[in-house]
Tab-separated table of C-alpha atoms in Angstrom:
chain	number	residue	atom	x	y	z
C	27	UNK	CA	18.341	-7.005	-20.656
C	28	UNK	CA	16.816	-7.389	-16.866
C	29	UNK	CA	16.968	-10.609	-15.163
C	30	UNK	CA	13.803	-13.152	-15.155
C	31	UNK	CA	12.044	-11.968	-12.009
C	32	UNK	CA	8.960	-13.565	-10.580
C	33	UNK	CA	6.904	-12.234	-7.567
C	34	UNK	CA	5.549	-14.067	-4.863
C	35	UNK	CA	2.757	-12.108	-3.154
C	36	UNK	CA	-0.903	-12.043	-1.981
C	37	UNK	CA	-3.261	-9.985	-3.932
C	38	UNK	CA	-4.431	-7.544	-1.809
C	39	UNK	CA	-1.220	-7.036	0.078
C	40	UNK	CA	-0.113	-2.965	0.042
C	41	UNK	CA	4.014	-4.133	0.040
C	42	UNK	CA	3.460	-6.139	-2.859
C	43	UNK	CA	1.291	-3.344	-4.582
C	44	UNK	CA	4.428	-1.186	-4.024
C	45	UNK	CA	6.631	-3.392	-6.133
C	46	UNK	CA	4.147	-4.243	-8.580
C	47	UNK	CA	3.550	-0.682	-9.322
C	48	UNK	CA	7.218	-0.181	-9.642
C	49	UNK	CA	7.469	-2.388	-12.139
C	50	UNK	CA	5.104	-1.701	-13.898
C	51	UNK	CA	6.513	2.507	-13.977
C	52	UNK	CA	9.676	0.658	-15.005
C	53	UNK	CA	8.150	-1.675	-17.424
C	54	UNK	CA	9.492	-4.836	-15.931
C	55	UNK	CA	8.196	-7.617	-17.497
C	56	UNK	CA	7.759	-10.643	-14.446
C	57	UNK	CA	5.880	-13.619	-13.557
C	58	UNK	CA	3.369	-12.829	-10.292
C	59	UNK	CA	2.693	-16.012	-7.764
C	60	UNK	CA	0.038	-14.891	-5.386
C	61	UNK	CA	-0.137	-17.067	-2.041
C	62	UNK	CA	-2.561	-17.279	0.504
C	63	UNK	CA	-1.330	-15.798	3.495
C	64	UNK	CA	-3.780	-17.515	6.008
C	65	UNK	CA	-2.463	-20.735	4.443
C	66	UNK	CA	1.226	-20.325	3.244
C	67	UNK	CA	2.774	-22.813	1.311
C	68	UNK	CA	6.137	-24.655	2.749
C	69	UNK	CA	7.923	-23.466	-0.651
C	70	UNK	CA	7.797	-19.726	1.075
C	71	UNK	CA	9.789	-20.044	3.808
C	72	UNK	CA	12.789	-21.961	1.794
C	73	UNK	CA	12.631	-18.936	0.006
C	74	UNK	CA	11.269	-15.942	2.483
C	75	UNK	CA	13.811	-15.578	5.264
C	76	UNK	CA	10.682	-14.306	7.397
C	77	UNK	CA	8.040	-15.857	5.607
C	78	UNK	CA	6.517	-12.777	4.646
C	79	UNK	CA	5.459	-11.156	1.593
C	80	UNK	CA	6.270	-9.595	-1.043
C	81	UNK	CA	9.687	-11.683	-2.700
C	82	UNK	CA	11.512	-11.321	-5.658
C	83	UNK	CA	12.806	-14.336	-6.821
C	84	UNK	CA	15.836	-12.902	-9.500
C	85	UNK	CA	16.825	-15.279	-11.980
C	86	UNK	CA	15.537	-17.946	-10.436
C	87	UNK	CA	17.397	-18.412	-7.852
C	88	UNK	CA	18.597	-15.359	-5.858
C	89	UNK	CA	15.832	-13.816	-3.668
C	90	UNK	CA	15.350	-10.112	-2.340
C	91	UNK	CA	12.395	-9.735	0.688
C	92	UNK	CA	11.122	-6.464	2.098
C	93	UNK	CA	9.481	-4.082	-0.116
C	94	UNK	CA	11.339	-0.907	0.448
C	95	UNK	CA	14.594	-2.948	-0.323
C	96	UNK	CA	13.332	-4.691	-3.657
C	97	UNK	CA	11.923	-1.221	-5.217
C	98	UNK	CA	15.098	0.532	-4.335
C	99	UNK	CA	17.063	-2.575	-6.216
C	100	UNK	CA	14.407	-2.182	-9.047
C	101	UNK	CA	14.849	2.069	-8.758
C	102	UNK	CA	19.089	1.266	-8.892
C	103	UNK	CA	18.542	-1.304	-11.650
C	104	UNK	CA	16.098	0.757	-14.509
C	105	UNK	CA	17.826	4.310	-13.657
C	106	UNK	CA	14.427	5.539	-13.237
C	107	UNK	CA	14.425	7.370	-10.374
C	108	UNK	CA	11.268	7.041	-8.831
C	109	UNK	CA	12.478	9.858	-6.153
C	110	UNK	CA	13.311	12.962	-6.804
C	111	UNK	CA	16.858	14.162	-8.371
C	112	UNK	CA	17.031	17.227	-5.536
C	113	UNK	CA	19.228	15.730	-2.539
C	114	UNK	CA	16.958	17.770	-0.081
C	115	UNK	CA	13.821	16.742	-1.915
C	116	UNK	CA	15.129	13.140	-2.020
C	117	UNK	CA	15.287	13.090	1.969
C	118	UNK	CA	11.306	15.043	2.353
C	119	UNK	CA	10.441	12.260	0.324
C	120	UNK	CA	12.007	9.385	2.248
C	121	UNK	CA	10.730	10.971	5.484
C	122	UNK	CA	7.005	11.425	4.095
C	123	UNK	CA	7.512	7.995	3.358
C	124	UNK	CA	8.386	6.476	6.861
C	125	UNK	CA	4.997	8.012	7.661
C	126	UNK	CA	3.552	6.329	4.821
C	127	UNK	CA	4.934	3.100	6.289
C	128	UNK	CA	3.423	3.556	10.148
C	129	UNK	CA	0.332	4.177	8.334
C	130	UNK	CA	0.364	1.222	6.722
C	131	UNK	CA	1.565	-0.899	10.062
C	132	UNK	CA	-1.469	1.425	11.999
C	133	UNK	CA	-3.944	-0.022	9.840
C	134	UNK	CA	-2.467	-3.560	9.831
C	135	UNK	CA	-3.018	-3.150	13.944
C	136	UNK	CA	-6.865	-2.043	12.817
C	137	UNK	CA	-7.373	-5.106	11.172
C	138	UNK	CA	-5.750	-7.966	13.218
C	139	UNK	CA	-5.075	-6.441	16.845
C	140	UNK	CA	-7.358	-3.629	17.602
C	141	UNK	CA	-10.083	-5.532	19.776
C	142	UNK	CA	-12.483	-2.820	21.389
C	143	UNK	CA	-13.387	0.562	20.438
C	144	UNK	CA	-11.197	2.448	22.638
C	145	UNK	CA	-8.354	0.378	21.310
C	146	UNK	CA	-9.420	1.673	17.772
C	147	UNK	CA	-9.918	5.034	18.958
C	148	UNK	CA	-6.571	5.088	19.838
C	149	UNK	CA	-5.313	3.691	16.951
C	150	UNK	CA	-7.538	6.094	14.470
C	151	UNK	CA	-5.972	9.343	16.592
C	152	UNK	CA	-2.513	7.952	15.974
C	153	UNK	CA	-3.216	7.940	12.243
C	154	UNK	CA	-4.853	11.210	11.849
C	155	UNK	CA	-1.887	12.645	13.539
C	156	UNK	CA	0.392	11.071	10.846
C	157	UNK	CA	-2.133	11.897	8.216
C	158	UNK	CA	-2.148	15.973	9.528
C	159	UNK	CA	1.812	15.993	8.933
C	160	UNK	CA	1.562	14.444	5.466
C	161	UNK	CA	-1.331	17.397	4.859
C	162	UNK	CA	0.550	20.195	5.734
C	163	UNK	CA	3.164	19.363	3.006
C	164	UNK	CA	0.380	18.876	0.473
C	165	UNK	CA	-1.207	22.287	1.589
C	166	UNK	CA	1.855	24.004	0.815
C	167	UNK	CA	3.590	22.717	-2.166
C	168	UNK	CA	2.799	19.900	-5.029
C	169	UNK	CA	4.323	16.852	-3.557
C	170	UNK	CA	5.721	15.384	-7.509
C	171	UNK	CA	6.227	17.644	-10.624
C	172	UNK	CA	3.339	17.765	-12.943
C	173	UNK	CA	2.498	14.635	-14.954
C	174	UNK	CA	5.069	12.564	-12.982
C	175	UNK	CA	4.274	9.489	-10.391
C	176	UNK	CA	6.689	8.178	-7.833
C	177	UNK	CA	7.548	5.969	-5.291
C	178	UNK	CA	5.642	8.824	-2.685
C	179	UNK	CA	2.787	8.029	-4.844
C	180	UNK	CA	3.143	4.581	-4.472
C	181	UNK	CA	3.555	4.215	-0.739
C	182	UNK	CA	0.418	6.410	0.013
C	183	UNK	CA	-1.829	4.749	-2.788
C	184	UNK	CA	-1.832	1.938	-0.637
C	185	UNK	CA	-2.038	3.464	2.359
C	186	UNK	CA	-5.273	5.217	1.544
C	187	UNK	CA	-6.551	2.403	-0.407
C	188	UNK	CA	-8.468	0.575	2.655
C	189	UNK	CA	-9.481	3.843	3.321
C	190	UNK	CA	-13.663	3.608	2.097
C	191	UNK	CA	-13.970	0.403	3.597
C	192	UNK	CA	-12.688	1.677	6.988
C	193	UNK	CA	-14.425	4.442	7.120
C	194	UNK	CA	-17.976	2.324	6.412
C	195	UNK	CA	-16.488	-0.088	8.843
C	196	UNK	CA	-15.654	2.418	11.444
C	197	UNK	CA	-18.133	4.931	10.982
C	198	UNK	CA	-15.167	7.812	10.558
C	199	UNK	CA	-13.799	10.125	8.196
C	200	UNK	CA	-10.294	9.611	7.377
C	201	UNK	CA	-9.484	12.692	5.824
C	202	UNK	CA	-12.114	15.169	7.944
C	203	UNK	CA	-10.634	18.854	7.945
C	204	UNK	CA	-7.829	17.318	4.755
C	205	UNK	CA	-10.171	18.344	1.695
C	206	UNK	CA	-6.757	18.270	0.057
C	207	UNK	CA	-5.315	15.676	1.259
C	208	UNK	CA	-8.345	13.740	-0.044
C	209	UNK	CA	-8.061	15.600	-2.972
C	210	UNK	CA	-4.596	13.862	-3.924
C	211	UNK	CA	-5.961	10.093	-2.715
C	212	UNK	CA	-8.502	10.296	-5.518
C	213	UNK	CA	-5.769	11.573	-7.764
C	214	UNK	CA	-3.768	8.755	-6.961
C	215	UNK	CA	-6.301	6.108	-7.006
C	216	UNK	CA	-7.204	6.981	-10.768
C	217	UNK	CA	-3.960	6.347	-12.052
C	218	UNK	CA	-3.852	3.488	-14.281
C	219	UNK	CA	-0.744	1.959	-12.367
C	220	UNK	CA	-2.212	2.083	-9.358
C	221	UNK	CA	-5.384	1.118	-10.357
C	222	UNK	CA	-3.525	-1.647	-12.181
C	223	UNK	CA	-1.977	-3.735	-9.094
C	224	UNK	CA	-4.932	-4.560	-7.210
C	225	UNK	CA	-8.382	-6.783	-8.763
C	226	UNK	CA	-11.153	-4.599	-9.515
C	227	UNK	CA	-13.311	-6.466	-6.760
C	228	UNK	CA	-10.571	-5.051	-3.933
C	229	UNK	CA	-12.475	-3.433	-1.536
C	230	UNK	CA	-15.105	-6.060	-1.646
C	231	UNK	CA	-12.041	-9.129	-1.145
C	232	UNK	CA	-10.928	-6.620	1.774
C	233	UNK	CA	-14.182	-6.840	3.345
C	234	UNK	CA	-14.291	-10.841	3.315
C	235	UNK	CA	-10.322	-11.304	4.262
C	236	UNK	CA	-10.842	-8.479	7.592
C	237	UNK	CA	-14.551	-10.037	8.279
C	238	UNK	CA	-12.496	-12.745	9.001
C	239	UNK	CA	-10.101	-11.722	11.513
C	240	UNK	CA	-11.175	-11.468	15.363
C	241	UNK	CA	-10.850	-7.983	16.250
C	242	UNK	CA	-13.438	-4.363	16.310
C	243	UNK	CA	-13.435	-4.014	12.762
C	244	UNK	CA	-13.821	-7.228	11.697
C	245	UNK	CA	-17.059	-7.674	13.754
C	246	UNK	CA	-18.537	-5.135	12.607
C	247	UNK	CA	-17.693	-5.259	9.041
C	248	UNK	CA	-18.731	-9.126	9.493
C	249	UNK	CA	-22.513	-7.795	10.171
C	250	UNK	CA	-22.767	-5.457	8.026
C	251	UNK	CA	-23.638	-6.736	4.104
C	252	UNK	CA	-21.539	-6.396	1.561
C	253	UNK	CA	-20.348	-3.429	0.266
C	254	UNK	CA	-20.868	-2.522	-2.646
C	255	UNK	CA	-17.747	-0.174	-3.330
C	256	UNK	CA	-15.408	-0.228	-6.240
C	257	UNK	CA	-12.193	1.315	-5.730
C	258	UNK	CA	-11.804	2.275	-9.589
C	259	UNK	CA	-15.444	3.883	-9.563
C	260	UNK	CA	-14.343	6.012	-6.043
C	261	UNK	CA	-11.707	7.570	-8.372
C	262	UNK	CA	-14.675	9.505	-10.065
C-alpha cells in the first residue's frame, strides 16, 4: 500500500512531466494540483522550500521538491527500476541524463533570457553540441531493451517536446544531420505515457505562455499566428 501522494505542478512544466510519467510507469495512483507559475499561490512556498515546481506532498504532510530526487524516491519505493540493472549501464544512463537536464535548462534560457539573435545563436550551438553527444550513443547501440521505457526516456521526452514549436519559432532544425536521433523523439513522443502527461493542446499553450515572456523567441513567436501543431499528431 503506497502513501496518499498529491502533486503540485504547472501543466506544461517538463520536471513535473518527469514525475508524472513515473507514476504513471509505476501505476501510482495521486491527486495532481496544477499552479500558475506567473501567479503562485502563498500555499507553495509553506510547502516548496524554493518555491518551485514540481512537489510531492506524501501523506499529507511530508514534502519531497526537485524532480530527479522525487522519481528516484518513487524508482526506490515501486522496485521498478526505471534504470537499467547493469552497474555500467546504470552510470551511461545517469550521464546521458545530466545532458538531458542542460538541455532542458538551455531551452529554459531560450525562453526567458535569450534577448537577441546572437544570444540565441549561442544558445542553439550549445544545444546541438549536447544533442551530437546524445546521437552518437543512439547511432551505435539501442539506448533501452526492446519494448521497455525508462527514466532516459522520460528526461529526453521532455526535452524534445518544445522542440516543433522552436524550430517554427526559430526558423532551425533541431535535429539537422541526427535522422536518428529524430527518429527516437518521434518514438518517444507516441508513447501513451508520454503522450499522457501533457494536454493535447501543448504546443499551442507553449506558444501563448513563451509569447508572453520578453525575450527573441517570444517576439517572434508573439507575431507569428497560431500554430496549429499537435504534439500527439507529430508522433505520426
Amino acid at each position: 500500500m503506497y502513501p496518499h501522494f498529491r502533486l503540485v505542478g504547472h501543466r506544461l512544466c517538463p520536471y513535473v512531466q518527469r514525475v508524472s510519467m513515473v507514476m504513471a510507469a509505476c501505476s501510482i495512483d495521486h491527486e495532481r494540483v496544477d499552479i500558475s507559475l506567473d501567479d503562485k499561490p502563498d500555499w507553495l512556498f509553506d510547502i516548496s522550500p524554493t518555491g518551485k515546481v514540481p512537489v510531492l506532498v506524501v501523506d499529507h504532510g511530508r514534502v519531497l521538491f526537485e524532480a530527479a530526487a522525487i522519481c528516484e524516491y518513487l524508482d526506490d519505493l515501486t522496485g521498478k527500476t526505471l534504470l537499467p540493472r547493469d552497474l555500467y549501464e546504470r552510470g551511461l544512463h545517469r550521464g546521458l541524463i545530466a545532458l538531458g537536464e542542460q538541455i532542458l535548462s538551455l531551452t529554459a534560457m531560450l525562453i526567458y533570457q535569450a534577448s537577441t539573435e546572437d544570444t540565441v545563436d549561442a544558445t542553439v550551438a550549445q544545444i546541438t553540441q549536447r544533442l551530437e553527444i546524445l546521437a552518437d550513443h543512439v547511432e551505435t547501440k539501442p539506448l533501452q531493451a526492446p519494448g521497455r521505457i525508462g527514466l532516459l526516456d522520460f528526461v529526453f521526452a521532455t526535452a524534445f517536446r518544445p522542440f516543433p514549436l522552436l524550430s517554427v519559432g526559430l526558423n532551425r532544425d533541431f535535429y539537422a544531420g541526427m535522422d536518428r536521433l529524430k527518429d527516437w523523439s518521434i518514438k518517444l513522443s507516441g508513447h501513451d505515457i508520454i503522450q499522457n502527461a501533457v494536454p493535447r493542446s501543448y504546443l499551442a499553450e507553449m506558444q501563448k505562455f513563451i509569447a508572453t515572456k520578453e525575450g527573441y523567441l517570444a517576439r517572434r513567436l508573439a507575431v507569428l499566428p497560431p500554430v496549429h501543431l499537435s504534439y500527439r499528431q507529430d508522433a505520426g
